[in-house]
Short mmCIF file of C-alpha atoms and ligand atoms in Angstrom, two decimals:
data_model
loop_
_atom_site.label_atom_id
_atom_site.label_comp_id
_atom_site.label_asym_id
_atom_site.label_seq_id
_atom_site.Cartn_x
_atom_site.Cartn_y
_atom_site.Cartn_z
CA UNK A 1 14.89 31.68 4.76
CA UNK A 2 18.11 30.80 2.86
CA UNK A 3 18.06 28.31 0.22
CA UNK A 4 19.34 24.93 1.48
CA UNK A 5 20.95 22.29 -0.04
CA UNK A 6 19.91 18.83 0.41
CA UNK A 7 21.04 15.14 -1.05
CA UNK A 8 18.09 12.50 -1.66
CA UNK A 9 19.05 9.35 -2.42
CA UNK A 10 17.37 6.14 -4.45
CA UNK A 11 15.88 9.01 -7.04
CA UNK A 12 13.47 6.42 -9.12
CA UNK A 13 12.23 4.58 -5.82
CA UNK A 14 8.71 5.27 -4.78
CA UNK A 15 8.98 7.57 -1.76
CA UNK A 16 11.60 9.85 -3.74
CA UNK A 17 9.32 10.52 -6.48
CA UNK A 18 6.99 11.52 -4.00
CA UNK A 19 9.55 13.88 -2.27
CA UNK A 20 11.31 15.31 -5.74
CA UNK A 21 7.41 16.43 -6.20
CA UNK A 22 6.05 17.84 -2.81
CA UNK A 23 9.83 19.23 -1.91
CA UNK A 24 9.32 22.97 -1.92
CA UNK A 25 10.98 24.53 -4.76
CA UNK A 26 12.42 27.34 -2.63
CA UNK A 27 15.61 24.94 -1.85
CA UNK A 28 18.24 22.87 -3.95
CA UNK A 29 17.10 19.50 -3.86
CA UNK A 30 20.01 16.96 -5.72
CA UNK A 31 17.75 13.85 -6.44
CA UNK A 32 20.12 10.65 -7.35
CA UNK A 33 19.48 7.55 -8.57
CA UNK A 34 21.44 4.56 -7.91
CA UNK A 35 23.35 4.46 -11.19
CA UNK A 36 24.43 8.41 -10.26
CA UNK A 37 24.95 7.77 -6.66
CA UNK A 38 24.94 3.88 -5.62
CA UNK A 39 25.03 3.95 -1.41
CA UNK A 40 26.85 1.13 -1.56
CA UNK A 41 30.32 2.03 -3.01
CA UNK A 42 32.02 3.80 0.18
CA UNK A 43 34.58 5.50 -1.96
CA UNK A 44 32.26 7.18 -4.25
CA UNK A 45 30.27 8.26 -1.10
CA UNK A 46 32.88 9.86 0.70
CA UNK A 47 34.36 11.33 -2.15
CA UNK A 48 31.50 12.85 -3.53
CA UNK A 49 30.26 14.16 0.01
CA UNK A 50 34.00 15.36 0.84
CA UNK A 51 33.61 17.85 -2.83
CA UNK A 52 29.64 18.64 -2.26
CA UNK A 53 28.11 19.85 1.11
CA UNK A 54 24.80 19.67 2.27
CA UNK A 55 22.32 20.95 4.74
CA UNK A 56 20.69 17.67 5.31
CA UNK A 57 20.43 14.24 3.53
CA UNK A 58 17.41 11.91 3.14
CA UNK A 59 18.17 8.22 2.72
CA UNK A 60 15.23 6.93 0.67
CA UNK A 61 17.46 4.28 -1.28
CA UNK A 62 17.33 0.69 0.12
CA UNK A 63 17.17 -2.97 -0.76
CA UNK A 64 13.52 -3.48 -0.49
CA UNK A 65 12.56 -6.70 -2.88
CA UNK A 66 11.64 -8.56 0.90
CA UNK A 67 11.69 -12.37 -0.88
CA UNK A 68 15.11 -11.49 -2.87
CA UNK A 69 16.70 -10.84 0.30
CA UNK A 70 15.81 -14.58 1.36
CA UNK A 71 18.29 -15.73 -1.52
CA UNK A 72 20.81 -12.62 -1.53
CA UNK A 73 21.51 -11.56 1.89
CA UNK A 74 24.77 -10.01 1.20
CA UNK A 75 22.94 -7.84 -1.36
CA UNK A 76 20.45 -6.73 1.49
CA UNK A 77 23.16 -6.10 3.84
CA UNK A 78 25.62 -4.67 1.36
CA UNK A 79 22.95 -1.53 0.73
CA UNK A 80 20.95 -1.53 3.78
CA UNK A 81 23.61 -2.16 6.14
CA UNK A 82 26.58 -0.99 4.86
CA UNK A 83 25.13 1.86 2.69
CA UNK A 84 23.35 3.03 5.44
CA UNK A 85 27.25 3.21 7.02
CA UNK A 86 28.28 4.84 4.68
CA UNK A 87 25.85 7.85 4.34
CA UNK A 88 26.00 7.96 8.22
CA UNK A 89 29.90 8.29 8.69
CA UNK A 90 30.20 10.75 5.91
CA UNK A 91 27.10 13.15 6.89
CA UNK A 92 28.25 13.03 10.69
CA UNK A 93 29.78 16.30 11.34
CA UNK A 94 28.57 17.91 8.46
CA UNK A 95 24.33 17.73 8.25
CA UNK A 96 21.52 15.75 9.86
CA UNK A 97 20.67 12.42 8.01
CA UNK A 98 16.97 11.52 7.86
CA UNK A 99 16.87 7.72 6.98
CA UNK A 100 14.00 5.58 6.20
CA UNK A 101 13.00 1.92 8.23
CA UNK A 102 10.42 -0.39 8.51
CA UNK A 103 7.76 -2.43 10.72
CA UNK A 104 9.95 -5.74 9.61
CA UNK A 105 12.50 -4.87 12.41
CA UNK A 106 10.11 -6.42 14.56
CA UNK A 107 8.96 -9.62 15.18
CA UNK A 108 5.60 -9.03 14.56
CA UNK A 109 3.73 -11.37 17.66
CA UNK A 110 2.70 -7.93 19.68
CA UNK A 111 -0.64 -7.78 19.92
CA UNK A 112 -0.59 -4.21 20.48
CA UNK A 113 0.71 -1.52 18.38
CA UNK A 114 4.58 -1.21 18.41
CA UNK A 115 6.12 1.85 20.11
CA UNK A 116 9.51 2.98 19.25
CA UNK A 117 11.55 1.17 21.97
CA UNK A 118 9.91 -2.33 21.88
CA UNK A 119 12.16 -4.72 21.35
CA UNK A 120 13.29 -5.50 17.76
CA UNK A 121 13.43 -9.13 16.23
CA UNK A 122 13.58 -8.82 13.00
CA UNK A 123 12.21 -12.42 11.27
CA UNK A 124 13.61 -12.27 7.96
CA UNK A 125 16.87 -11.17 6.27
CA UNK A 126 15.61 -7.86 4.82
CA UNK A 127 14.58 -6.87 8.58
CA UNK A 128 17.75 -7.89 9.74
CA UNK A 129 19.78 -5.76 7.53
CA UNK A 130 17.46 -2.73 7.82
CA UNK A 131 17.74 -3.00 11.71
CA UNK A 132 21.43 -3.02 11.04
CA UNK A 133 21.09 -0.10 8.73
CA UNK A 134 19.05 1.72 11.77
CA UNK A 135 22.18 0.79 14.06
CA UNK A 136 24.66 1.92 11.74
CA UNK A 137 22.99 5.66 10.94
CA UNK A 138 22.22 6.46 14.71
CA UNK A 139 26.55 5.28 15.90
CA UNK A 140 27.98 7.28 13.63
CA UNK A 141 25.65 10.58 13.00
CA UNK A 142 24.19 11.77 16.29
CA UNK A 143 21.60 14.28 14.29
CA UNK A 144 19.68 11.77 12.68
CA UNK A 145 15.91 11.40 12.49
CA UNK A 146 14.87 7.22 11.51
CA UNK A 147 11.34 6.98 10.61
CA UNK A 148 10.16 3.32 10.51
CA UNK A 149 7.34 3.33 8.45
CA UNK A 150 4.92 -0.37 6.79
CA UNK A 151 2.99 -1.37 3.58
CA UNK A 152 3.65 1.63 1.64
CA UNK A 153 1.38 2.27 -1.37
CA UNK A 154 1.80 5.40 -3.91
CA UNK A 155 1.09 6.46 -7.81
CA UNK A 156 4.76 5.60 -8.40
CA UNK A 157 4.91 2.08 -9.17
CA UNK A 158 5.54 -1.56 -7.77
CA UNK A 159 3.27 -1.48 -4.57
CA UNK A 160 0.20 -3.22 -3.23
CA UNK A 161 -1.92 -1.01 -4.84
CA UNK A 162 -0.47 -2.03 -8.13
CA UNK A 163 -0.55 -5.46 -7.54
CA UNK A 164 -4.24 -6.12 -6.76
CA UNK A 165 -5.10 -3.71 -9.68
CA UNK A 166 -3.48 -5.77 -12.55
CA UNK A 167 -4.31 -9.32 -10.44
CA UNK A 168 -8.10 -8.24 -10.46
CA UNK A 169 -8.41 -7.28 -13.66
CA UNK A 170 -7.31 -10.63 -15.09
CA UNK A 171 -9.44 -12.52 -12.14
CA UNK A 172 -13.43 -12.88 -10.95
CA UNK A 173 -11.41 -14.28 -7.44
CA UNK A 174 -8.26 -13.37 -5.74
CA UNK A 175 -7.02 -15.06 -2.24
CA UNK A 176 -5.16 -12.51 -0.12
CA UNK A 177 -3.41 -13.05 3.30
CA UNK A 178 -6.45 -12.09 6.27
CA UNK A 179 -4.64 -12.77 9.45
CA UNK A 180 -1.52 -10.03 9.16
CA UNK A 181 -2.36 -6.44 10.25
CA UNK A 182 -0.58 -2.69 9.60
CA UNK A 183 -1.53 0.74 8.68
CA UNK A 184 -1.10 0.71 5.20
CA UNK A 185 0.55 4.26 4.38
CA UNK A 186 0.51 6.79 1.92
CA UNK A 187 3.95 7.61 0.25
CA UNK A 188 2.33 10.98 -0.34
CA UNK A 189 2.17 11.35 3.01
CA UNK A 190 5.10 10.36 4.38
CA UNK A 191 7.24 12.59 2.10
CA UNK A 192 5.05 15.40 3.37
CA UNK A 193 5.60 14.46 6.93
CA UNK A 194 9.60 14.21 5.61
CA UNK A 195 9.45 17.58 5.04
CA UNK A 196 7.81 18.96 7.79
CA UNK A 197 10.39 17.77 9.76
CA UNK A 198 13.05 18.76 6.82
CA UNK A 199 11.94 22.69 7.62
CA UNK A 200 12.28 22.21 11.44
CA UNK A 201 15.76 21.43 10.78
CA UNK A 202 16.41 23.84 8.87
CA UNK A 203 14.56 26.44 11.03
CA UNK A 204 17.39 25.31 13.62
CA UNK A 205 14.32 24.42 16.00
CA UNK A 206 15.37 22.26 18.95
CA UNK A 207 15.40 18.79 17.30
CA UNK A 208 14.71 15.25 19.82
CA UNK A 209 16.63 13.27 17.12
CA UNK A 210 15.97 9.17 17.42
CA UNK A 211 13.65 6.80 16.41
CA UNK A 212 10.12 7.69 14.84
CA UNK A 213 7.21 5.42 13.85
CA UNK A 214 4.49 6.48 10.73
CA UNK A 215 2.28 4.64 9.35
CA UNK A 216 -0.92 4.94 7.84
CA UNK A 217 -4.42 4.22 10.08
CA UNK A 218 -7.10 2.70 10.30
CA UNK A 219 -4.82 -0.40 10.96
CA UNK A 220 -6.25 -3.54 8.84
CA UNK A 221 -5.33 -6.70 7.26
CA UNK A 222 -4.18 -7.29 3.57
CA UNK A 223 -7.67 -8.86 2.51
CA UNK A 224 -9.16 -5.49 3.55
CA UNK A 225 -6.34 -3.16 2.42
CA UNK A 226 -7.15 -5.54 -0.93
CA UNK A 227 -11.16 -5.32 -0.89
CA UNK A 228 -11.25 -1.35 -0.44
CA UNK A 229 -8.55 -1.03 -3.36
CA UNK A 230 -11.19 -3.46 -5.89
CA UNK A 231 -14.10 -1.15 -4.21
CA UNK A 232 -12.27 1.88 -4.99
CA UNK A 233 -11.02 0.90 -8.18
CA UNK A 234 -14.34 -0.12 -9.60
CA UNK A 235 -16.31 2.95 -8.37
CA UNK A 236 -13.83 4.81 -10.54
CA UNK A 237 -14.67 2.43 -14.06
CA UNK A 238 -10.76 1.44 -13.65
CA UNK A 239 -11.84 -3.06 -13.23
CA UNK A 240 -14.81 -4.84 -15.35
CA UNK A 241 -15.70 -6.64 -12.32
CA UNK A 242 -16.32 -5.97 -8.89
CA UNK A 243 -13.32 -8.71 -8.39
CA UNK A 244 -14.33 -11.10 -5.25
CA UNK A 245 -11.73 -10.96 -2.60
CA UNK A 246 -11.40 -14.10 -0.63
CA UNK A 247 -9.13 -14.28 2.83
CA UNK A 248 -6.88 -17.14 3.24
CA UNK A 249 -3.92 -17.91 6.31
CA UNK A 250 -0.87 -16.68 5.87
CA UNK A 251 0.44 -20.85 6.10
CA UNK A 252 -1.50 -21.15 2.62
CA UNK A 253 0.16 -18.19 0.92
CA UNK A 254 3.73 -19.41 0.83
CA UNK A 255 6.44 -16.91 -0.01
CA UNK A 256 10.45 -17.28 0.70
CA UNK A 257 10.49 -14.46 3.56
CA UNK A 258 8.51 -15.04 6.54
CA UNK A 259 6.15 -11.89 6.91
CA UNK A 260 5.29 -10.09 10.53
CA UNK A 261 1.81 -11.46 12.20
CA UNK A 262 1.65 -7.78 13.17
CA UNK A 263 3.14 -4.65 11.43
CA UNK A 264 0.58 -2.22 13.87
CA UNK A 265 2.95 1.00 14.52
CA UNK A 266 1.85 3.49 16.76
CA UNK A 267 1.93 7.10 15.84
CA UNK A 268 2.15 9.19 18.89
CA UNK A 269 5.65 10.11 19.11
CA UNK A 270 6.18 11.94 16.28
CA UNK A 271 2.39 13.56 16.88
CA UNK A 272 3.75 14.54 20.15
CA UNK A 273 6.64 15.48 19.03
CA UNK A 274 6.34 17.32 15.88
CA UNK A 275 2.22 17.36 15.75
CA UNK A 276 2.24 14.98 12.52
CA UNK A 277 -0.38 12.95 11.86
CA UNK A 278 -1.24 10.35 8.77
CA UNK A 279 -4.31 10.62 6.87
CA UNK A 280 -6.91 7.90 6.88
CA UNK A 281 -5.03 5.73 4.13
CA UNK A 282 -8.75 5.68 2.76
CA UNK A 283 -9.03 9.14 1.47
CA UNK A 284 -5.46 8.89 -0.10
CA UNK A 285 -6.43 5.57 -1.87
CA UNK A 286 -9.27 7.55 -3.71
CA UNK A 287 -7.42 10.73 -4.39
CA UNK A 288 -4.64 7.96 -6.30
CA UNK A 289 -7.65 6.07 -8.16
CA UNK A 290 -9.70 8.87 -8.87
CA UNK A 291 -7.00 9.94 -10.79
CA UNK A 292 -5.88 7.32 -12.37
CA UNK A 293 -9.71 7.16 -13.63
CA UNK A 294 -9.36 11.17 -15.39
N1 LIG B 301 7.72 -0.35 0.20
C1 LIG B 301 7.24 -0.57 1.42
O1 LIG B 301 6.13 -1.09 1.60
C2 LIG B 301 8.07 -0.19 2.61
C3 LIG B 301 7.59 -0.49 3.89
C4 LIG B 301 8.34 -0.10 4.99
C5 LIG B 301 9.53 0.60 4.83
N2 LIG B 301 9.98 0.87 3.57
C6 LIG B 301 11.25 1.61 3.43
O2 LIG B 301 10.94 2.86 2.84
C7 LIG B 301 12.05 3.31 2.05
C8 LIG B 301 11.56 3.69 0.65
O3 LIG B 301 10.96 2.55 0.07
P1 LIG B 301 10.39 2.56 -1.41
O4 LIG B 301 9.14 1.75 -1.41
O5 LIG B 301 10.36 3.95 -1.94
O6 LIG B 301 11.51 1.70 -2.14
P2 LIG B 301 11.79 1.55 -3.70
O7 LIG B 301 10.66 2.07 -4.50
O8 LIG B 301 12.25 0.14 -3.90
O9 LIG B 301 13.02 2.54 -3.89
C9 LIG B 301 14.31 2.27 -3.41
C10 LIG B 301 15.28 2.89 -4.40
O10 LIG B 301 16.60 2.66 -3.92
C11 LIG B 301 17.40 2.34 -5.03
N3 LIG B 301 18.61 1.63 -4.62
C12 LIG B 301 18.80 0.30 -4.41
N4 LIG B 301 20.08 0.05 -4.11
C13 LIG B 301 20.72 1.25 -4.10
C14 LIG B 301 22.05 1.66 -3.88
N5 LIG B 301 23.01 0.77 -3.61
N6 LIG B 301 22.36 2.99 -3.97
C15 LIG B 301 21.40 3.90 -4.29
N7 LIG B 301 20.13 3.57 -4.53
C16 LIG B 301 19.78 2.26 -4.43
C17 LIG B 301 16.49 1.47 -5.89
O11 LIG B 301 17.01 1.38 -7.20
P3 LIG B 301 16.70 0.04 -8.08
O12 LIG B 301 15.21 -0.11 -8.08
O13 LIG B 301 17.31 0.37 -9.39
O14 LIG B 301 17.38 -1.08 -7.35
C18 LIG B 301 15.19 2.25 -5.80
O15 LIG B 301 15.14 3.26 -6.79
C19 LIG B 301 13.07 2.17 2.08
O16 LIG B 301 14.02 2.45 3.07
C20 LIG B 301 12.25 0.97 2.50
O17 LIG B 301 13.05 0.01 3.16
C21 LIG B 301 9.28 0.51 2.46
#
C-alpha cells in the first residue's frame, strides 16, 4: 500500500500520544502540538493546509478543561467550535477529517444507552461548543467520520486514573460521585479503533461517513470506576493503603459545570459498521497499572 500522509492535531494531548505510538510506521504521520499548529488561528490553518496535503486528518486537539469552560466560554468555542471550522472547511475537498466528540453533547437524563441520533442537549458550555464543533466538521467536509467517545483514561497524563491515584495515596477515605454512569474508555483503545478505520480509508473501502459512538464497557459509576482503580493499584504495591472509597450525590460534590446523570453510549454502530469493539475497560486498567508497578 502507498505511504500516506496524514495531519494529527493537539500532539501532547492524551489520545495523540496514544495515536503517535500505535500509528503504523509504514505511513507519514505529522503530529502537532498547539504551539506548532494552534486550530484556532484560521489563517495559519488554511495557509499551512493550502502548502501541505494530506490523505486524511485526525482532530484530537480540543478545549477539554470541562469547569474552565464554565468561566471562558469564548475560549471553548473559539477551539472547539471555530477550530473545528476551520480544519473542516480547509480538509473539505482535499481528505476525510476524523474528529473527536463526547457523551457531554447530551443531556444526560436517558435512562438507556445513547444511540447516535438521540437528541442532543448539551448541559454545560464545553458540550455546547463541542456539539457546535460536531456541526461545523460534518457542513463543511462531507467525508468525515465524528466519534463521540466519555471518561477517557490513559498512561498519558491528567485523567481519572491519575486523579484517584495521587488523591489515595495522600488519603485512608475519598468521596466520589455514585449516581452518574458511562463506559469509562481506554485511550489505547480508541486510537486503535482510530486507525482501523484510518486503513479503511485509505484502502478506499466504501466508507458510511457520520456520527459514531465508543466508549468503554462494562458501563459504571465514578465510585466504581474509582474503587477498581484503588483495587488495581494496590494489588500492584503502587498505594500503602487499600484507600476506602465512599459514594456521595452528585448535589454534594459541587463543581462549576453541571455533569451528565448519564454518559451510557452504545456501541453498535460502529460494531456493525466497521466490526470494532472496546475492551472491558478492566483489563486495560491493569495492563496501565501493572506497568506502572515494573
Ligand atoms: N478526556 C476525556 O475524558 C474525554 C471524554 C470525551 C471526549 N473527549 C474528547 O476526546 C478528544 C481528546 O481528548 P484528550 O483527553 O486527549 O484531550 P487533552 O489531553 O486535553 O488533549 C487536547 C490537546 O489539544 C491541545 N489544544 C488545545 N487548544 C488547541 C488549539 N487551539 N490548537 C491545537 N491544539 C490545541 C491541548 O493543548 P494544551 O494542553 O496545551 O492546551 C492538548 O494537547 C477531545 O476532542 C475531547 O473533547 C475527551
Amino acid at each position: 500500500m502507498t505511504v500516506k500522509k496524514v495531519l494529527l492535531t493537539g500532539s501532547n494531548g492524551q489520545l495523540a500520544r496514544a495515536l503517535h505510538k500505535n500509528f503504523p510506521k509504514n505511513h507519514n504521520l505529522v503530529a502537532l502540538s498547539k504551539e506548532d499548529f494552534d486550530i484556532s488561528n484560521m489563517t495559519h490553518v488554511e495557509k499551512y493546509l493550502k502548502k501541505n496535503k494530506f490523505d486524511l486528518i485526525i482532530n484530537s486537539a480540543a478545549y477539554t478543561n470541562v469547569d474552565s469552560a464554565e468561566d471562558y466560554p469564548r475560549l471553548a468555542t473559539l477551539v472547539n467550535k471555530f477550530g473545528s471550522q476551520n480544519l473542516s472547511k480547509a480538509s473539505s475537498g482535499m481528505c476525510p477529517i476524523i474528529h473527536i466528540s463526547t457523551d457531554y453533547v447530551f443531556n444526560g437524563r436517558k435512562k438507556t444507552p445513547y444511540l447516535e441520533d438521540d437528541e442532543t442537549d448539551p448541559i454545560n458550555n464545553y458540550g455546547k461548543s463541542k456539539l457546535d464543533g460536531e456541526l461545523e466538521i460534518s457542513s463543511h467536509n462531507p467525508e468525515r467520520i465524528i466519534i463521540r467517545t466519555s471518561w477517557l483514561f490513559s498512561e498519558f497524563g491528567n485523567n481519572f486514573l491519575d486523579t484517584i491515584l495521587r488523591i489515595s495515596k495522600e488519603k485512608n477515605l475519598i468521596n466520589i460521585v455514585s449516581d452518574q454512569y458511562g463506559g469509562p474508555t481506554s485511550v489505547n483503545d480508541l486510537s486503535l479503533a482510530i486507525i482501523f478505520i484510518a486503513e479503511e480509508i485509505f484502502a478506499e473501502k466504501k466508507i458510511s461517513w457520520g456520527t459514531y459512538h465508543f466508549s468503554g464497557y462494562p458501563y459504571t459509576s465514578w465510585k466504581e470506576f474509582a474503587q477498581e482503580i484503588v483495587k488495581c493499584a494496590y494489588k500492584y504495591n503502587l498505594l500503602p493503603q487499600l484507600t476506602d472509597v465512599r459514594g456521595i450525590k452528585t448535589e454534594e460534590y459541587i463543581t462549576k459545570a453541571t455533569r451528565p446523570r448519564s454518559s451510557m453510549l452504545d456501541n453498535s454502530k460502529i460494531y456493525n459498521e466497521f466490526s470494532i469493539k472496546p475492551s472491558n475497560w478492566k483489563e486495560e486498567l491493569n495492563r496501565i497499572l501493572k506497568s506502572y508497578g515494573n
